[in-house]
Coordinates of C-alpha atoms in Angstrom, one line a residue:
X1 CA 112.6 94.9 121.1
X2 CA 113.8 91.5 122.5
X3 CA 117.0 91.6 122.2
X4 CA 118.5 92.7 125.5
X5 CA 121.6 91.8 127.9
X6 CA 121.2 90.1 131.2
X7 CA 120.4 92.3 133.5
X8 CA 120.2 92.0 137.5
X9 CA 117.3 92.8 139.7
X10 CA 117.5 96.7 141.3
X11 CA 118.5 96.9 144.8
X12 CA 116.5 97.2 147.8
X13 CA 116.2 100.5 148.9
X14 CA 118.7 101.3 151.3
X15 CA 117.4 102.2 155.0
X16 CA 119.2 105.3 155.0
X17 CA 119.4 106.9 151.9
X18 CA 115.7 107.9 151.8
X19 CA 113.6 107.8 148.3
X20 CA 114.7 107.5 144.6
X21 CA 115.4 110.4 142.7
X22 CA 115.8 108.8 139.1
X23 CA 114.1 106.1 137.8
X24 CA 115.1 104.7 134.4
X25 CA 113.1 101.9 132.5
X26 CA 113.0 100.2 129.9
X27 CA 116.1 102.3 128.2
X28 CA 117.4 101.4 124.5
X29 CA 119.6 102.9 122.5
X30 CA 120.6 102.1 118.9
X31 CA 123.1 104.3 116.9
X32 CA 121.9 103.2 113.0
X33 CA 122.1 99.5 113.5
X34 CA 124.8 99.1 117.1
X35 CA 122.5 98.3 119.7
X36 CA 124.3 100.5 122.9
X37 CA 121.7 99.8 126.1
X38 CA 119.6 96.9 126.0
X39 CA 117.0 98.0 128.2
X40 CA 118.6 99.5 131.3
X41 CA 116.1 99.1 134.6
X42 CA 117.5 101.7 137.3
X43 CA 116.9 103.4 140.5
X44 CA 119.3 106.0 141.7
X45 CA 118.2 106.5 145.2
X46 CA 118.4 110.1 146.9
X47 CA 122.1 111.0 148.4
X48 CA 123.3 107.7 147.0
X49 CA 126.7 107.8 145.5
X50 CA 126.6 105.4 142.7
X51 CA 129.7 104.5 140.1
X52 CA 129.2 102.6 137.0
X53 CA 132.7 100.7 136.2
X54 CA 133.0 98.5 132.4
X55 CA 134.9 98.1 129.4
X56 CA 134.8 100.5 126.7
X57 CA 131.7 100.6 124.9
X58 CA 130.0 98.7 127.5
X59 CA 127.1 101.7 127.1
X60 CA 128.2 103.7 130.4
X61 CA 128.6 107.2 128.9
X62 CA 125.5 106.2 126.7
X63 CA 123.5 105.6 129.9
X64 CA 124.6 109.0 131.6
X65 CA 123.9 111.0 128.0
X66 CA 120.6 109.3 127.6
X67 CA 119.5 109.9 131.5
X68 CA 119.3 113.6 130.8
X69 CA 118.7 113.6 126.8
X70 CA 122.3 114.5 125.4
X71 CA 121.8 111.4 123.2
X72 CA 117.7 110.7 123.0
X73 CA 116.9 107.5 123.8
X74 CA 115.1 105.1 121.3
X75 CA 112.8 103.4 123.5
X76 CA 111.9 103.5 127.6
X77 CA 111.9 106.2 129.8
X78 CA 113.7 108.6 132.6
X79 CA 112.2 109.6 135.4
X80 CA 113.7 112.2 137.9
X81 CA 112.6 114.1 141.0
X82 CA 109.2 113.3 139.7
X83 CA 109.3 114.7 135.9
X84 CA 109.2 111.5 133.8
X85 CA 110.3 111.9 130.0
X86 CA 109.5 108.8 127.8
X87 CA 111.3 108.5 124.4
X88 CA 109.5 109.5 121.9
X89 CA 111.6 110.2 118.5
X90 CA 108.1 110.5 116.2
X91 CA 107.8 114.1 118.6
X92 CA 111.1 114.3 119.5
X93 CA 110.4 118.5 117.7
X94 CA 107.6 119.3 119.6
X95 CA 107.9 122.5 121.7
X96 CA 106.1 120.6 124.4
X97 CA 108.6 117.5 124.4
X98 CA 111.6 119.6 123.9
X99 CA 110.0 121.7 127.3
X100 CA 109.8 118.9 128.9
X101 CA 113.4 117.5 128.8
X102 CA 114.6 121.4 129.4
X103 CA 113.3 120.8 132.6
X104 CA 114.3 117.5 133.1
X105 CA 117.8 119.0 132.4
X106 CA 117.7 121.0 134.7
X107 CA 116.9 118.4 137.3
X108 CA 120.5 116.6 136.3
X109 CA 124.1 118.1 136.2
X110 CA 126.4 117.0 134.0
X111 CA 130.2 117.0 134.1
X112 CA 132.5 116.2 131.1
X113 CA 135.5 114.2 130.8
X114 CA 137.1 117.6 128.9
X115 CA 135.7 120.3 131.3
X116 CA 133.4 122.3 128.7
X117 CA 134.4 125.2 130.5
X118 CA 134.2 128.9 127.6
X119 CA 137.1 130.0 127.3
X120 CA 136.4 133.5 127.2
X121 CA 135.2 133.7 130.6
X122 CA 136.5 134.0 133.4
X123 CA 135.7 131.0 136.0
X124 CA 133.1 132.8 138.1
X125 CA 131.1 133.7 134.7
X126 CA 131.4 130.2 134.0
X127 CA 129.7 129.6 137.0
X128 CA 127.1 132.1 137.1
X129 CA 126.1 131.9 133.3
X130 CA 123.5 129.7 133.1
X131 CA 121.8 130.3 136.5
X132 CA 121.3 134.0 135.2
X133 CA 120.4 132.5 131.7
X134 CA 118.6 129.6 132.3
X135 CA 117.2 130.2 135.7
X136 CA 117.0 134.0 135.5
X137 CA 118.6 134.0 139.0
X138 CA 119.2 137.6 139.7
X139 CA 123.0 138.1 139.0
X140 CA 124.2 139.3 142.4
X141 CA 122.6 136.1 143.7
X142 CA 124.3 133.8 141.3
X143 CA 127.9 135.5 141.8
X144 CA 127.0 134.2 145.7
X145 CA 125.8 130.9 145.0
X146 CA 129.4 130.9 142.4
X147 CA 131.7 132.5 145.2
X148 CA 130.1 129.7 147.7
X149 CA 130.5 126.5 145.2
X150 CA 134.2 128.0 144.1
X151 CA 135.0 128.2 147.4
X152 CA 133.9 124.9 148.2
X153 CA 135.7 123.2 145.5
X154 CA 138.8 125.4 146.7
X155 CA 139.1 127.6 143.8
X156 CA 137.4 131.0 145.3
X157 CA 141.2 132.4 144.9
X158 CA 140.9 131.7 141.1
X159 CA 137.2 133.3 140.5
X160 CA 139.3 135.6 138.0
X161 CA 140.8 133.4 135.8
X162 CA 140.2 132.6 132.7
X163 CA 140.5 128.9 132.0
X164 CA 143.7 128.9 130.0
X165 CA 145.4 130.4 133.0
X166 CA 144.1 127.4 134.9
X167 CA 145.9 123.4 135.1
X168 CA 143.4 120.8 134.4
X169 CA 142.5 119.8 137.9
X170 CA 141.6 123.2 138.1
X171 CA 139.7 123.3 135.2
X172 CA 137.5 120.3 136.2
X173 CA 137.1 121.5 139.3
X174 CA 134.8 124.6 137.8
X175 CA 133.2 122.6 135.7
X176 CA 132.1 120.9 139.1
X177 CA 131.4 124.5 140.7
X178 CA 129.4 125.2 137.6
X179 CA 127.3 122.0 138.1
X180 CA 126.4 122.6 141.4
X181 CA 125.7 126.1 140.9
X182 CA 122.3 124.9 139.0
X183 CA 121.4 123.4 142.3
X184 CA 120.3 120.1 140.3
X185 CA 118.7 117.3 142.0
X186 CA 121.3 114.5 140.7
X187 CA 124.8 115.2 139.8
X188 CA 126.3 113.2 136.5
X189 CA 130.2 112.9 135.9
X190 CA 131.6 111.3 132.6
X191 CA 135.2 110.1 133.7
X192 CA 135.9 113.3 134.9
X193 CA 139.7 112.4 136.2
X194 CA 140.2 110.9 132.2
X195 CA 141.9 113.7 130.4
X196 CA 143.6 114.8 133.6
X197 CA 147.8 114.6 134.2
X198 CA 148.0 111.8 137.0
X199 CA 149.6 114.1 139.5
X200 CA 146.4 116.1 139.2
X201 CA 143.6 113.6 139.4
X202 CA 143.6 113.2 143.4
X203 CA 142.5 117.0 143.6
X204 CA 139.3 116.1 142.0
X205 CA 138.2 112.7 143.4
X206 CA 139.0 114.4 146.7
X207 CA 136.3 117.1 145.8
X208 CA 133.9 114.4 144.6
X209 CA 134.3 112.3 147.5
X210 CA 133.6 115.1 149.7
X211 CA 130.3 115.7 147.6
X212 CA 129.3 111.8 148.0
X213 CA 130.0 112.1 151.8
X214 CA 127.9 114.9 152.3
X215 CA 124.9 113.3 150.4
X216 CA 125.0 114.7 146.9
X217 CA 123.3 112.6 144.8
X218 CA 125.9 111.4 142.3
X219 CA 126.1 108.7 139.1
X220 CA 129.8 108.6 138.4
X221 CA 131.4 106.6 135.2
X222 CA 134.9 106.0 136.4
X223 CA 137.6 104.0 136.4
X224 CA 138.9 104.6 139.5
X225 CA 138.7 101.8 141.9
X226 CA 139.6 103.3 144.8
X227 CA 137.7 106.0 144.7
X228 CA 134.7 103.7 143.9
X229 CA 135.7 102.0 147.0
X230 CA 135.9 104.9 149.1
X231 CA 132.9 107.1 148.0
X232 CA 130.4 104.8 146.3
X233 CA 127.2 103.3 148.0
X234 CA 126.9 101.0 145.4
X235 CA 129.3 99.9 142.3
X236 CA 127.1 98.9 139.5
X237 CA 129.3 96.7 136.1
X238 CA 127.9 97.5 132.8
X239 CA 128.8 94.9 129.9
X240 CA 127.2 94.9 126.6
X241 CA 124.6 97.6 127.0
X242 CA 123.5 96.0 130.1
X243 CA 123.7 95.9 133.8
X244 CA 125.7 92.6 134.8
X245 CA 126.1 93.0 138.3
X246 CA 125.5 95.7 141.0
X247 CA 125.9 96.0 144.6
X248 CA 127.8 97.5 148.2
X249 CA 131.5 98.4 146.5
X250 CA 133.3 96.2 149.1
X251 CA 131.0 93.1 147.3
X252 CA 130.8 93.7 143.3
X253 CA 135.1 95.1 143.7
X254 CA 136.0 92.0 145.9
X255 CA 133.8 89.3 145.8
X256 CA 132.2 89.7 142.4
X257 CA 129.5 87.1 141.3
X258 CA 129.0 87.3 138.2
X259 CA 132.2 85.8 135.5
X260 CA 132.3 88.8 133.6
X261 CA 132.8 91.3 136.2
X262 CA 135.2 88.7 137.2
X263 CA 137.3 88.8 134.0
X264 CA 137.0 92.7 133.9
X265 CA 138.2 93.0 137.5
X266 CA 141.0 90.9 137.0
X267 CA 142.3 92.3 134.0
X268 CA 141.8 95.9 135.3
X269 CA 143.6 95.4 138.3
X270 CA 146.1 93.3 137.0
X271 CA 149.5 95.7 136.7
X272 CA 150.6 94.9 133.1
X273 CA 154.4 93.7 133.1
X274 CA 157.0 96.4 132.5

């Protein structure tokens, strides 16, 4: 394939954020004849706190869905905590392929935009389903690791519930416990604030900010600039399936260098007239 975007060169490895976790190369994606990611090169270092920021279609949820196999890439390959997947769609059946990105799954959480949550169970099932499923974690050790991540997203008082008894914040908030309850070595969120009311959006950036400030290893798709700006170690502006420009937050949100993150920038920031 030679057709790709511009792409700039990964960062050095920050002194203090120790070794990369996820390694992506080489990563394409067509869906029939749209060309999403042009092949993405990416390190996600460990207890980094990265946000990707772009227009729609730009390929960011694409990037996050391919990283851990949602949508199979057509060409390159993921690599994290050591388990590296290449695409492979001739195999893609295979019980040894399919094995392989079960595990890689459960290497990398995932949180959606819409919370995902079942409804017929009650927020600490939520939680401890698939660590008794997946896992097989013995149940009265996943209702602790539950009652500790519900707690910690401040929702022990709701363990209870069902989710139509909960607001939205709430909601997404669970879908966070839930994620961490797998324990997984990188943490993926899909503009989790997106389908939230406004009033309720600070509830979860304040839980995620918390994560990123205690070292969770995070890739966020946002919009959110100042919580980019707060929480991030690096901001990283997709355009056309590519990576255009990536950096510190304080550099790629206020001193971009490239034109396009420019434009993008200046148009999302820009209050549009009453």
């Amino acid at each position: 394939m030679n057709e790709t975007a511009a792409t700039y060169p990964s960062q050095p490895k920050p002194a203090h954020l120790g070794e990369p976790i996820v390694s992506i190369r080489g990563l394409h994606k067509y869906f029939g004849q749209n060309h999403v990611l042009r092949g993405v090169d990416l390190d996600v270092w460990q207890r980094e706190a990265m946000m990707i920021i772009g227009r729609s279609g730009s390929g960011k949820t694409t990037l996050l869905r391919c990283t851990n196999f949602l949508d199979e890439p057509t060409e390159g390959s993921i690599e994290i905590d050591g388990l590296r997947v290449a695409a492979d769609p001739l195999h893609s059946r295979s019980r040894s392929y399919r094995e392989r990105i079960r595990q890689l799954r459960l290497r990398a959480g995932m949180v959606f935009q819409d919370f995902n949550l079942f409804p017929h169970m009650t927020a600490l099932d939520n939680c401890i389903e698939a660590p008794t499923r997946v896992r097989r974690v013995p149940r009265k050790e996943a209702i602790e690791l539950a009652e500790r991540y519900l707690a910690k997203v401040g929702l022990i008082e709701k363990r209870n519930e069902h989710p139509a008894r909960l607001s939205g914040g709430q909601k997404q908030r669970v879908a966070i416990a839930r994620a961490l309850c797998m324990q997984p070595k990188v943490l993926m969120f899909d503009e989790p604030t997106s389908a939230l009311d406004p009033e309720l959006v600070g509830e979860v950036l304040k839980v995620m900010e918390d994560l990123a400030h205690e070292g969770t290893t995070m890739i966020v798709v946002t919009h959110e600039m100042h919580f980019a700006r707060e929480a991030a170690d690096r901001v990283l502006f997709m355009e056309e399936g590519g990576i255009v420009e990536q950096g510190p937050p304080e550099q790629v949100l206020n001193d971009p260098q490239d034109q396009r993150t420019k434009q993008f920038l200046r148009r999302f920031l820009t209050p549009e007239p009453a």
